[in-house]
Amino acid sequence: MSAKSKSLKPRRLQEAVMDYVGRQKNNTYNYKQVSHAIGVDTPAAQRAVALFLAELAFDGIIIEVAPGKFKSPARTVVATGVFSRRSNGTNSVITDEDGEQIFVAERNSMHALNGDRVAIEVAARVPGKDPEAIVTKILEKNEQTFIGTLKVDKHFAYLLTDSKFLATDIFIPKAKLRGGQTGDKAVVKITEWPDDAKNPRGEVIDVLGAAGENDTEINAIMAEFGLPYKYPQSVEKAADKIDAGITPEVVAAREDMRPVTTFTIDPKDAKDFDDALSIRRLLNGNYEVGVHIADVTHYVKPGSIIDREASDRATSVYLVDRVVPMLPEHLCNGICSLRPDEDKLAFSVIFEMTEQGDVENSRIARTVIRSNRRFTYEEAQERIETCEGDYAKEINILDKMAKALRAKRYENGSVEFDRAEVRFDIDEHGHPVSVYFKVSKDANKLIEEFMLLANRQVATVIGQPVGKKKAKAFVYRVHDMPDPGKLADLSSLARNFGYKVKSTGTPRDVNRSINRMLSDLKGKGEENFLSTLAIRSMAKAIYTTTNIGHYGLGFEYYTHFTSPIRRYPDMMVHRLLERYLSGARSVNQAKLEEACKHSSDMEQLAANAERASIKYKQVEYMQDHLGEVYSGIISGVTEWGIYVELDDNKCEGLVPVRDLADDYYDFDEKNYCLVGRRHNNRYRLGDPIKVQVARCNLERKQLDFAIVDPRTGVAAGSLESREGAKAAADTLRGKRKNQRSRRRR
């Protein structure tokens, strides 16, 4: 067979490959295995096999499960999976067995909603065409709500949705409006979707208020991501009954650190102070530094109504103009907050340190503290820069230690990302009037280093087993290795600019090479391009019971212990720490892992909501600047256009590819650029560019720019003229001024 197979004609070779593939069931294979099985051993024939396998994968007949490794889709005629609904009509099912995504036409969807578990029948595959599935049964409904604007007519009402998961409006019986009126934003639940109906039917769950009002729109963002935007009164009432309860008996059971100099350093608008630092000189010349964390779990008992609510929320959400807290205000801003001149209960990590930042010893204790002073970051920074003012000596000693700790951290492979954060000045109506940047200075970094030190110490104490003992189940904050492909791309592109970034080797070596590049980039034209790529190459940090270390920090053991007022995983860590320090046995790891996953998921939702609120305010802010021209950098490149971040205010908008009228542009995914076919003009990630503010769609949170021709100073593409855009801006400003006047009256 082998001798004959060496000279197989292309058609016979393809038939032999198809025969082999058809017999493999769920086995995986590569071109060498296929070549050996069908008896081809010449390089040319093996290349033909490899190419044919790639064609089959491209046509969807087989699946490439890893580079060069294939398998046949492990599907029978009947399968189950999760339905994915999209407003553009590209519905699909992701199958349970092999994760394949199969298209479902709307007529075959049984009106399943996004996230529903469904049973499907898969149509016979036609070579050269994508497979299709038919939903036969909805096995499990995914509870979800939709946000939109109500339209109420004489006999009926409906919700005008703006969801990427639903293309149609939702019909609402007038008896199910909950008082909603035309123009109100509302949260609606679908109650039924008859087979013969184009539109689903639903009922109003909550009326958020008039569309366009600041509170309405911010609450709509929270609801859009399934996050709670109101605090239950029953939980607030339960919290109000809790007393600080710092009795002599409670104090006697703790280490009393009230006589030690202690202070907090927080943002100027902060109300929940969950960490404080203390410092005193020891007889041996070293310093005792205490990292004191609000003892939230002393007040919030497992299984209580407050604890259940905190567990569900998992995190406080920080939006542009407000904080949606994890805990009731009485706790987070009151009895738990480490306010000055008040006795407070804390869980503390206390270090003996040299002035050079070396840790000689440490202990963990439940304490009573009394903060002597509440500093803002600006006040602490002033003491670092001038060495003057109350507690300037103590702050400067801590600053010296923090800088030594930071230097060691970077030396050991911690990645140094230092990017400014966008903040808005908001008027009394919630309208953004100016933009400023939150820059991390020495005072911010001082607090950061001591929080990192405490988190690392707690994780090490519990996670590092003593002797032959097995480590107990614990909550770790882990950060995986970067994506190898993205790291290789970063290394290759950095090389084009003369920088050497390691794509292989130890984490320490790789991260040190990235830090060198980031340092050398400062102030250079390629800074934005390469620093953005470096960030995008990194994995997301998560909570888990499986400790793989924290790659970005270069820590073998790391957790979150220092913010229990705003993060539920920190509360979990406090309880586990108390349990294990008392000698109790390990908790159930599987249950703990479930809680970790929930916290990671909620953290991601909160981050998405935070970004959406920033995007909303950016678009609202830029409405006042329609037609104006700004300098910026290309912050993203996609097949549908380029994203530009403005230098002045960090607002980001899209230049749609349809508006690049001077050429037909192709997306070069590997090199992060759009390339013109005729003129070879390139728009690359990180390139500087001038744009005009062309369109602002507040409802969709979309901001469109037009590229300004550097030769003429005129915006290119099929966009309104600069004069027209400015006229639109003037009209909008006039409308807003009238609205504010009416509100004041």
XYZ file of C-alpha atoms in Angstrom:
745
model
C 0.000 0.000 0.000
C 2.796 2.395 0.883
C 4.467 2.166 -2.506
C 1.225 2.811 -4.349
C 0.278 5.636 -2.052
C 3.460 7.529 -2.787
C 2.093 8.408 -6.217
C -1.566 9.001 -5.276
C -3.251 11.521 -7.508
C -4.776 14.540 -5.720
C -8.336 13.236 -5.946
C -7.424 9.753 -4.656
C -5.324 11.303 -1.878
C -8.267 13.467 -0.769
C -10.584 10.441 -0.819
C -8.104 8.524 1.352
C -7.899 11.416 3.820
C -11.698 11.726 3.960
C -11.996 7.984 4.574
C -9.489 8.228 7.443
C -11.206 11.284 8.939
C -14.581 9.570 8.793
C -13.326 6.664 10.924
C -11.747 8.714 13.729
C -14.850 9.478 15.825
C -13.509 11.641 18.691
C -9.775 11.004 18.139
C -7.397 13.851 17.340
C -4.790 13.673 14.568
C -2.219 15.720 12.669
C -1.002 15.565 9.093
C 1.861 13.184 9.958
C -0.509 10.659 11.529
C -2.876 10.883 8.564
C 0.002 10.578 6.096
C 1.336 7.494 7.854
C -2.128 5.905 8.022
C -2.816 6.305 4.299
C 0.747 5.422 3.358
C 2.155 8.646 1.937
C 5.714 9.425 2.947
C 7.124 11.881 0.424
C 7.446 15.513 1.585
C 5.304 16.742 -1.331
C 2.476 14.296 -0.579
C 2.604 15.092 3.149
C 2.353 18.808 2.343
C -0.715 18.012 0.229
C -2.262 16.174 3.208
C -1.531 19.113 5.516
C -3.080 21.591 3.063
C -6.170 19.426 2.577
C -6.674 19.129 6.355
C -6.433 22.919 6.603
C -9.060 23.251 3.838
C -11.387 20.848 5.637
C -10.996 22.863 8.840
C -11.653 26.114 6.973
C -14.837 24.625 5.496
C -15.941 23.478 8.961
C -15.858 19.780 8.107
C -13.265 19.117 10.813
C -12.131 21.198 13.813
C -8.605 22.497 14.456
C -8.417 22.044 18.227
C -4.793 23.280 18.406
C -2.339 24.511 15.767
C -1.935 21.608 13.339
C -4.096 19.261 15.430
C -7.546 18.231 14.196
C -10.610 16.224 15.157
C -13.957 15.415 13.632
C -16.888 17.329 15.155
C -18.129 15.041 17.913
C -21.759 15.644 17.067
C -24.610 13.295 16.476
C -27.848 14.406 14.839
C -29.062 15.465 18.316
C -27.030 17.649 20.666
C -27.390 20.125 23.518
C -25.760 23.467 24.107
C -26.088 27.124 25.042
C -27.998 29.428 22.710
C -26.286 32.645 21.643
C -28.680 35.304 20.328
C -27.441 38.404 18.510
C -29.412 41.410 17.289
C -27.749 41.170 13.868
C -29.368 37.769 13.289
C -26.246 35.635 13.693
C -27.797 33.315 16.281
C -25.925 30.145 17.154
C -25.612 27.265 19.599
C -22.343 26.402 21.332
C -22.488 22.639 21.777
C -21.704 20.989 25.116
C -19.677 18.139 23.686
C -17.027 19.913 21.640
C -17.747 23.642 21.979
C -18.498 23.997 18.278
C -20.534 27.066 17.316
C -23.383 26.157 14.945
C -25.563 28.732 13.180
C -29.296 28.813 13.937
C -31.671 30.723 11.663
C -34.331 32.761 13.476
C -37.097 30.567 12.008
C -35.434 27.560 13.675
C -34.705 29.160 17.072
C -38.001 28.550 18.925
C -37.364 32.146 20.057
C -34.692 30.987 22.512
C -32.997 33.858 24.321
C -29.315 34.452 24.845
C -27.916 32.021 27.412
C -30.810 29.527 27.261
C -29.824 25.846 27.340
C -31.342 24.109 24.339
C -31.615 20.777 22.548
C -30.886 20.882 18.824
C -30.929 18.778 15.705
C -27.987 19.343 13.380
C -28.700 19.350 9.672
C -26.515 17.140 7.502
C -23.338 18.968 6.606
C -22.992 20.176 3.026
C -19.327 20.468 1.953
C -18.366 24.107 1.487
C -21.248 25.399 3.615
C -21.496 26.129 7.324
C -23.587 23.653 9.325
C -26.997 24.705 10.631
C -28.987 23.598 13.660
C -32.657 23.559 14.600
C -33.697 24.157 18.215
C -36.079 21.368 19.233
C -36.521 22.200 22.912
C -35.599 24.899 25.415
C -34.187 22.907 28.331
C -33.396 25.720 30.763
C -34.349 29.388 30.595
C -31.720 31.975 31.392
C -33.387 34.634 33.508
C -32.629 38.006 31.966
C -34.021 41.481 31.599
C -33.810 44.100 28.879
C -33.310 47.836 29.136
C -34.943 50.313 26.794
C -37.275 53.259 26.331
C -41.049 52.892 26.664
C -43.477 53.919 23.953
C -47.102 53.955 25.166
C -49.932 54.315 22.633
C -53.699 54.326 23.151
C -54.187 50.547 23.036
C -50.741 49.045 23.514
C -47.175 49.712 24.655
C -43.751 48.409 23.817
C -40.107 48.712 24.850
C -37.681 50.073 22.274
C -34.626 47.991 23.101
C -31.024 48.761 22.345
C -29.617 45.333 23.118
C -27.029 43.365 21.200
C -28.941 40.257 22.300
C -32.348 41.155 20.855
C -33.303 42.604 17.458
C -36.998 43.216 18.143
C -38.977 45.472 20.448
C -40.920 43.934 23.340
C -44.725 44.224 23.382
C -46.069 45.119 26.854
C -49.732 44.909 27.913
C -50.764 48.264 29.387
C -51.682 46.508 32.635
C -48.003 45.494 33.008
C -46.457 48.971 32.693
C -46.047 49.695 36.439
C -46.866 53.331 35.753
C -44.289 53.700 32.983
C -44.916 56.390 30.378
C -43.615 57.241 26.933
C -39.981 58.314 27.179
C -39.275 56.455 30.420
C -36.371 54.062 30.626
C -37.492 50.736 32.026
C -36.317 47.257 32.937
C -38.477 44.621 31.245
C -38.694 40.847 31.537
C -39.927 38.713 28.626
C -42.870 36.603 29.796
C -43.665 34.766 26.558
C -42.784 34.643 22.901
C -45.429 32.752 20.900
C -44.163 30.728 17.947
C -46.164 32.757 15.452
C -45.314 36.160 16.932
C -42.568 38.416 15.611
C -42.218 40.249 18.921
C -41.931 38.838 22.437
C -44.273 39.936 25.213
C -43.063 41.206 28.558
C -43.766 43.131 31.703
C -42.075 46.098 33.330
C -39.960 45.133 36.351
C -38.850 48.651 37.222
C -39.207 52.162 35.818
C -35.825 53.899 36.020
C -37.005 57.407 35.121
C -37.034 59.733 32.145
C -34.522 58.816 29.432
C -31.587 61.227 29.356
C -31.647 62.014 33.083
C -28.307 61.276 34.729
C -29.607 58.953 37.473
C -31.768 57.121 34.961
C -28.914 56.460 32.571
C -26.438 55.384 35.262
C -28.985 52.989 36.781
C -29.716 51.694 33.276
C -26.024 50.850 32.863
C -26.086 48.874 36.106
C -29.258 47.054 35.067
C -27.811 46.350 31.614
C -25.052 44.277 33.208
C -27.388 42.606 35.674
C -25.960 44.525 38.639
C -28.140 45.799 41.510
C -28.629 49.565 41.423
C -30.679 49.848 44.651
C -29.935 48.620 48.145
C -32.726 46.511 49.747
C -34.309 48.322 52.676
C -34.442 45.095 54.686
C -30.638 44.833 54.518
C -30.199 48.517 55.391
C -32.466 48.065 58.423
C -30.537 44.993 59.578
C -27.274 46.941 59.329
C -28.674 49.925 61.222
C -29.259 47.676 64.236
C -25.538 46.814 64.488
C -23.568 48.694 67.113
C -19.793 49.244 67.050
C -19.676 47.266 70.298
C -16.076 48.014 71.294
C -16.502 46.875 74.876
C -13.698 46.245 77.407
C -14.194 42.509 76.826
C -13.702 42.907 73.048
C -10.606 45.068 73.563
C -9.145 42.593 76.064
C -9.310 39.806 73.459
C -7.272 41.847 70.961
C -3.900 43.513 70.661
C -4.371 47.131 71.693
C -2.515 49.375 69.233
C -4.351 52.606 69.989
C -1.239 54.295 71.455
C 0.720 53.767 68.176
C 0.860 56.562 65.585
C -1.700 55.570 62.951
C -3.216 57.299 59.921
C -5.179 56.651 56.725
C -4.320 57.888 53.216
C -7.190 57.847 50.719
C -8.715 59.755 47.785
C -10.175 63.120 48.767
C -13.750 61.970 48.068
C -13.441 58.629 49.916
C -15.808 57.810 52.776
C -14.973 54.156 53.399
C -11.498 53.940 54.921
C -10.705 50.226 54.985
C -6.945 50.413 55.553
C -4.618 52.322 57.861
C -0.874 52.322 58.511
C 0.870 52.579 61.868
C 4.562 53.065 62.549
C 6.814 53.215 65.609
C 10.543 52.894 66.241
C 11.714 49.754 68.069
C 14.553 49.557 70.588
C 16.766 47.659 68.110
C 16.548 50.522 65.598
C 14.063 48.797 63.302
C 10.487 49.947 62.747
C 7.214 48.235 63.484
C 4.828 48.895 60.600
C 1.201 47.832 60.964
C -1.116 47.336 58.010
C -4.538 47.566 59.635
C -7.640 46.445 57.755
C -11.229 47.086 58.820
C -12.523 44.016 60.654
C -15.741 43.722 58.648
C -16.333 40.060 59.469
C -16.556 40.891 63.184
C -19.852 42.590 62.309
C -21.060 40.647 59.262
C -21.794 37.071 60.269
C -21.852 34.188 57.757
C -25.340 33.470 56.434
C -26.869 36.701 57.735
C -29.066 38.815 55.461
C -26.194 41.333 55.137
C -23.710 38.593 54.295
C -25.994 37.050 51.654
C -26.445 40.417 49.962
C -22.698 41.103 50.059
C -21.965 37.638 48.667
C -24.406 38.154 45.782
C -22.945 41.559 44.918
C -19.344 40.383 45.530
C -17.956 43.870 44.950
C -18.682 47.557 45.175
C -19.106 49.151 41.752
C -17.258 52.396 41.070
C -19.083 54.408 38.412
C -18.204 57.843 37.090
C -20.307 59.788 39.586
C -21.043 57.345 42.415
C -20.159 54.189 44.275
C -22.735 51.401 44.435
C -21.585 49.735 47.675
C -21.325 46.058 48.504
C -22.236 46.718 52.148
C -24.882 49.017 53.674
C -23.722 52.575 54.278
C -23.995 52.225 58.061
C -21.240 49.598 57.887
C -19.021 50.711 55.012
C -18.979 54.439 55.794
C -19.761 54.138 59.495
C -18.745 51.574 62.091
C -16.285 49.626 59.867
C -14.605 52.672 58.314
C -11.299 53.533 60.031
C -12.248 57.137 60.689
C -9.896 59.373 62.700
C -10.237 59.826 66.453
C -12.494 56.778 66.814
C -11.669 53.379 68.292
C -11.931 50.773 65.526
C -11.562 46.993 65.235
C -9.003 45.773 62.721
C -7.386 42.649 61.311
C -3.712 43.529 61.087
C -0.480 42.316 59.549
C 2.361 43.760 61.604
C 5.899 43.835 60.221
C 9.291 44.473 61.788
C 11.225 46.263 59.060
C 14.467 48.060 58.461
C 14.439 51.540 56.997
C 15.716 49.927 53.768
C 12.460 47.933 53.437
C 13.734 44.532 54.572
C 11.167 42.501 56.510
C 12.805 40.996 59.594
C 9.680 39.530 61.173
C 5.892 39.598 60.968
C 2.724 38.545 62.749
C -1.022 38.581 62.094
C -3.367 39.765 64.840
C -6.817 41.094 65.529
C -6.351 44.565 66.951
C -7.979 47.739 68.232
C -6.633 50.906 66.615
C -7.287 54.642 66.685
C -6.356 56.687 63.633
C -4.679 59.983 64.512
C -5.171 61.616 61.118
C -7.046 61.191 57.865
C -4.798 62.179 54.924
C -5.825 62.674 51.332
C -3.297 61.501 48.755
C -2.572 65.137 47.930
C -1.798 65.969 51.587
C 0.478 62.946 51.962
C 2.223 63.800 48.696
C 2.892 67.323 49.956
C 4.634 65.902 53.043
C 6.751 63.603 50.857
C 7.794 66.493 48.611
C 8.359 69.151 51.326
C 9.143 67.040 54.430
C 6.943 69.495 56.315
C 3.630 69.193 58.167
C 2.194 66.884 60.792
C 3.440 63.283 60.601
C 5.825 64.228 57.767
C 8.650 62.213 59.375
C 6.558 59.039 59.632
C 5.216 59.375 56.076
C 8.702 59.875 54.665
C 10.077 56.812 56.468
C 7.209 54.748 55.042
C 7.805 56.274 51.593
C 11.481 55.267 51.732
C 10.490 51.702 52.665
C 7.844 51.582 49.926
C 10.339 52.662 47.278
C 12.749 49.939 48.415
C 9.953 47.346 48.322
C 8.957 48.475 44.832
C 12.508 48.318 43.524
C 12.876 44.733 44.807
C 9.519 43.806 43.290
C 10.523 45.023 39.847
C 13.917 43.373 40.188
C 12.141 40.083 40.887
C 9.963 40.311 37.790
C 6.905 42.410 38.627
C 5.542 44.189 35.525
C 5.530 47.991 35.720
C 2.343 49.327 34.103
C 1.656 52.912 35.090
C -1.232 54.481 33.144
C -3.284 57.571 33.949
C -6.988 57.064 34.723
C -9.692 59.340 33.303
C -11.888 61.265 35.757
C -14.687 63.790 35.143
C -15.752 66.921 36.970
C -19.534 66.627 37.171
C -21.985 69.520 37.677
C -25.031 69.385 39.954
C -27.100 67.793 37.182
C -24.580 65.018 36.530
C -23.281 66.597 33.327
C -19.505 66.307 32.733
C -17.938 69.758 32.417
C -14.243 68.873 32.340
C -11.835 65.955 32.273
C -8.786 65.339 34.423
C -6.374 62.452 34.913
C -5.679 60.502 38.048
C -1.914 60.058 38.097
C -0.288 57.685 40.562
C 2.292 59.577 42.640
C 4.561 58.501 45.511
C 1.740 58.743 48.086
C -0.440 56.387 46.013
C 2.454 54.003 45.509
C 3.274 54.070 49.225
C -0.169 52.671 50.078
C -0.037 50.246 47.149
C 3.260 48.700 48.279
C 2.153 48.074 51.853
C -1.164 46.595 50.698
C 0.740 44.287 48.323
C 3.069 43.324 51.170
C 0.175 42.453 53.493
C -1.721 40.504 50.811
C 1.381 38.538 49.944
C 2.175 37.777 53.588
C -1.328 36.478 54.352
C -1.294 34.224 51.266
C 2.149 32.903 52.149
C 1.252 32.148 55.780
C -1.725 30.019 54.730
C -0.583 28.757 51.345
C 2.959 27.682 52.159
C 2.613 24.364 53.986
C 4.797 23.668 57.013
C 6.751 20.432 56.787
C 4.757 17.650 55.145
C 1.381 19.186 55.878
C -0.929 19.810 52.941
C -1.974 23.422 52.324
C -5.573 24.149 53.324
C -8.193 25.411 50.880
C -7.774 29.157 50.456
C -8.719 32.066 48.213
C -5.870 33.152 45.962
C -5.654 36.057 43.567
C -3.849 34.534 40.605
C -2.597 35.853 37.297
C -1.702 33.375 34.573
C 1.153 33.488 32.091
C 0.605 35.751 29.052
C -0.862 34.286 25.894
C 2.182 32.773 24.092
C 0.972 33.954 20.679
C 0.422 37.528 21.842
C 3.772 37.544 23.624
C 5.487 36.300 20.454
C 3.748 39.056 18.443
C 4.870 41.657 20.994
C 8.446 40.377 20.816
C 8.432 40.436 17.015
C 6.952 43.919 16.721
C 9.174 45.329 19.482
C 12.193 44.011 17.566
C 11.175 46.177 14.591
C 11.689 49.234 16.803
C 14.967 48.027 18.277
C 13.661 46.648 21.585
C 14.306 43.149 22.846
C 11.378 41.466 24.599
C 11.759 37.848 25.604
C 8.874 35.625 24.488
C 10.239 32.563 26.295
C 12.126 31.924 29.517
C 11.333 32.372 33.185
C 8.552 34.805 34.160
C 11.157 36.949 35.877
C 13.279 37.254 32.738
C 10.293 37.895 30.466
C 8.833 40.570 32.752
C 12.161 42.290 33.288
C 12.568 42.528 29.506
C 9.060 44.056 29.244
C 9.910 46.551 32.006
C 13.105 47.552 30.203
C 11.125 48.164 27.034
C 8.433 50.176 28.864
C 11.127 52.296 30.502
C 13.015 52.886 27.245
C 9.749 53.769 25.440
C 8.981 56.821 27.570
C 8.379 59.870 25.375
C 8.982 58.074 22.077
C 6.596 57.815 19.137
C 6.101 54.083 19.514
C 5.316 54.299 23.255
C 1.530 54.017 22.904
C 1.707 51.223 20.330
C 4.053 48.911 22.231
C 2.794 49.652 25.746
C -0.771 48.926 24.594
C 0.350 45.633 23.059
C 2.188 44.713 26.263
C -0.974 45.234 28.329
C -3.085 43.240 25.855
C -0.699 40.313 25.983
C -1.455 39.809 29.677
C -4.076 37.429 31.088
C -6.859 38.561 33.446
C -6.376 38.074 37.191
C -9.026 35.919 38.896
C -9.935 34.393 42.257
C -9.422 30.651 42.672
C -8.437 27.983 45.187
C -5.756 26.668 42.817
C -2.612 28.681 43.394
C -0.551 29.266 40.245
C 0.997 32.479 41.536
C 0.577 36.031 40.286
C 2.555 36.473 37.078
C 2.182 40.242 36.785
C 3.393 40.887 40.322
C 5.976 38.119 40.264
C 4.572 36.665 43.514
C 4.398 32.952 44.277
C 1.621 33.543 46.825
C -0.922 36.339 46.628
C -4.470 37.024 47.837
C -6.835 39.922 48.514
C -7.030 40.746 52.228
C -6.916 44.534 52.351
C -10.341 45.709 51.103
C -13.163 43.799 52.858
C -15.452 46.835 52.770
C -15.634 46.691 48.974
C -14.634 43.110 47.977
C -16.293 39.922 49.180
C -13.216 37.725 48.507
C -11.394 39.771 51.169
C -14.165 38.907 53.637
C -13.748 35.247 52.686
C -10.011 35.539 53.320
C -10.574 37.164 56.735
C -12.838 34.302 57.805
C -10.464 31.625 56.509
C -7.511 33.330 58.165
C -9.283 33.436 61.530
C -10.304 29.792 61.133
C -6.877 28.471 60.190
C -4.937 30.531 62.725
C -7.096 28.914 65.400
C -6.067 25.456 64.140
C -9.380 24.430 62.534
C -9.451 22.028 59.597
C -9.768 22.984 55.956
C -13.083 24.077 54.436
C -14.629 22.323 51.424
C -12.540 23.333 48.431
C -15.251 22.735 45.803
C -17.685 25.108 47.532
C -14.949 27.672 48.028
C -14.072 27.452 44.323
C -17.702 28.163 43.400
C -17.603 31.309 45.535
C -14.306 32.318 43.903
C -15.771 31.913 40.412
C -18.833 33.969 41.335
C -16.584 36.732 42.673
C -14.456 36.704 39.500
C -17.580 36.869 37.323
C -19.065 39.745 39.308
C -15.764 41.596 39.246
C -15.782 41.395 35.445
C -19.387 42.624 35.258
C -18.534 45.518 37.576
C -15.525 46.421 35.410
C -17.743 46.356 32.304
C -20.290 48.632 33.986
C -17.539 51.013 35.104
C -16.194 51.221 31.532
C -19.722 51.746 30.174
C -20.327 54.626 32.594
C -17.045 56.232 31.553
C -17.949 55.758 27.893
C -21.379 57.320 28.499
C -19.845 60.385 30.138
C -17.216 60.640 27.405
C -19.902 60.771 24.719
C -21.970 63.207 26.802
C -18.917 65.407 27.292
C -17.968 65.326 23.602
C -21.500 66.380 22.582
C -20.417 69.844 23.698
C -17.469 69.644 21.299
C -19.021 68.458 18.011
C -17.012 69.653 15.037
C -13.863 70.384 17.020
C -10.489 68.937 15.991
C -8.225 66.990 18.347
C -4.914 65.185 18.272
C -4.962 61.558 19.356
C -3.482 58.127 18.944
C -4.903 55.028 17.305
C -5.906 52.890 20.302
C -7.506 49.992 18.437
C -7.652 48.561 14.935
C -10.451 46.315 13.686
C -11.915 45.247 10.369
C -14.780 47.748 10.880
C -12.579 50.764 11.615
C -9.969 52.354 13.844
C -10.434 53.544 17.408
C -8.764 56.818 18.367
C -8.019 58.015 21.894
C -7.767 61.804 22.178
C -4.659 63.214 23.840
C -6.450 66.007 25.706
C -9.133 63.997 27.462
C -8.589 60.266 26.685
C -12.076 60.044 25.129
C -12.176 57.216 22.601
C -14.191 57.111 19.378
C -14.388 55.164 16.144
C -13.428 56.157 12.635
C -15.659 53.741 10.665
C -13.894 52.016 7.790
C -16.800 53.035 5.554
C -15.728 56.655 6.033
C -12.177 55.998 4.804
C -13.190 56.981 1.288
C -9.711 57.463 -0.203
C -9.057 53.722 -0.617
C -10.283 50.199 0.114
C -8.698 49.068 3.372
C -7.789 45.539 4.495
C -7.330 44.566 8.134
C -3.845 43.227 8.909
C -4.570 41.422 12.179
C -0.978 40.336 12.808
C 0.465 43.845 12.515
C -2.520 45.674 14.056
C -3.174 47.964 11.118
C -5.487 48.811 8.226
C -3.719 48.860 4.845
C -4.989 50.642 1.730
C -4.960 48.451 -1.388
C -4.085 51.160 -3.919
C -1.940 53.654 -2.041
C -0.612 51.375 0.737
C -1.625 54.000 3.304
C -1.496 52.467 6.807
C -3.369 53.169 10.022
C -1.492 51.350 12.769
C -2.113 50.870 16.481
C -0.281 53.629 18.381
C 0.077 56.025 15.433
C -0.596 59.735 16.094
C -3.573 61.147 14.185
C -5.815 64.220 13.965
C -9.582 63.784 14.013
C -12.755 65.816 14.044
C -15.640 64.983 16.390
C -18.289 63.920 13.874
C -21.168 62.145 15.627
C -22.272 61.479 19.213
C -24.931 58.841 19.931
C -25.583 58.979 23.662
C -28.194 56.200 23.561
C -25.675 53.753 22.096
C -22.663 55.294 23.878
C -21.008 55.717 20.477
C -18.588 58.428 19.457
C -17.563 58.763 15.791
C -14.556 60.686 14.518
C -13.478 61.752 11.044
C -9.816 61.800 10.074
C -8.474 65.289 9.322
C -6.289 65.514 6.230
C -2.915 66.873 7.437
C -2.451 68.743 4.130
C -5.785 70.546 4.022
C -6.926 70.468 7.644
C -10.337 69.244 6.457
C -12.080 66.155 7.784
C -12.192 63.370 5.211
C -14.981 60.919 4.412
C -18.742 61.090 4.053
C -19.295 63.245 7.143
C -20.970 66.584 7.786
C -18.846 69.687 7.321
C -17.087 71.259 10.260
C -19.481 74.188 10.113
C -22.459 71.835 10.164
C -21.068 69.893 13.100
C -20.453 73.095 15.040
C -23.977 74.279 14.290
C -25.299 70.980 15.651
C -23.175 71.450 18.770
C -24.508 74.986 19.274
C -28.086 73.721 18.947
C -27.413 70.960 21.486
C -25.870 73.413 23.940
C -28.923 75.659 23.602
C -31.267 72.752 24.312
C -29.260 71.712 27.370
C -29.206 75.275 28.686
C -33.000 75.474 28.362
C -33.402 72.103 30.107
C -31.301 73.280 33.051
C -33.260 76.502 33.303
C -36.525 74.557 33.479
C -35.060 72.253 36.180
C -34.019 75.238 38.312
C -37.490 76.737 38.010
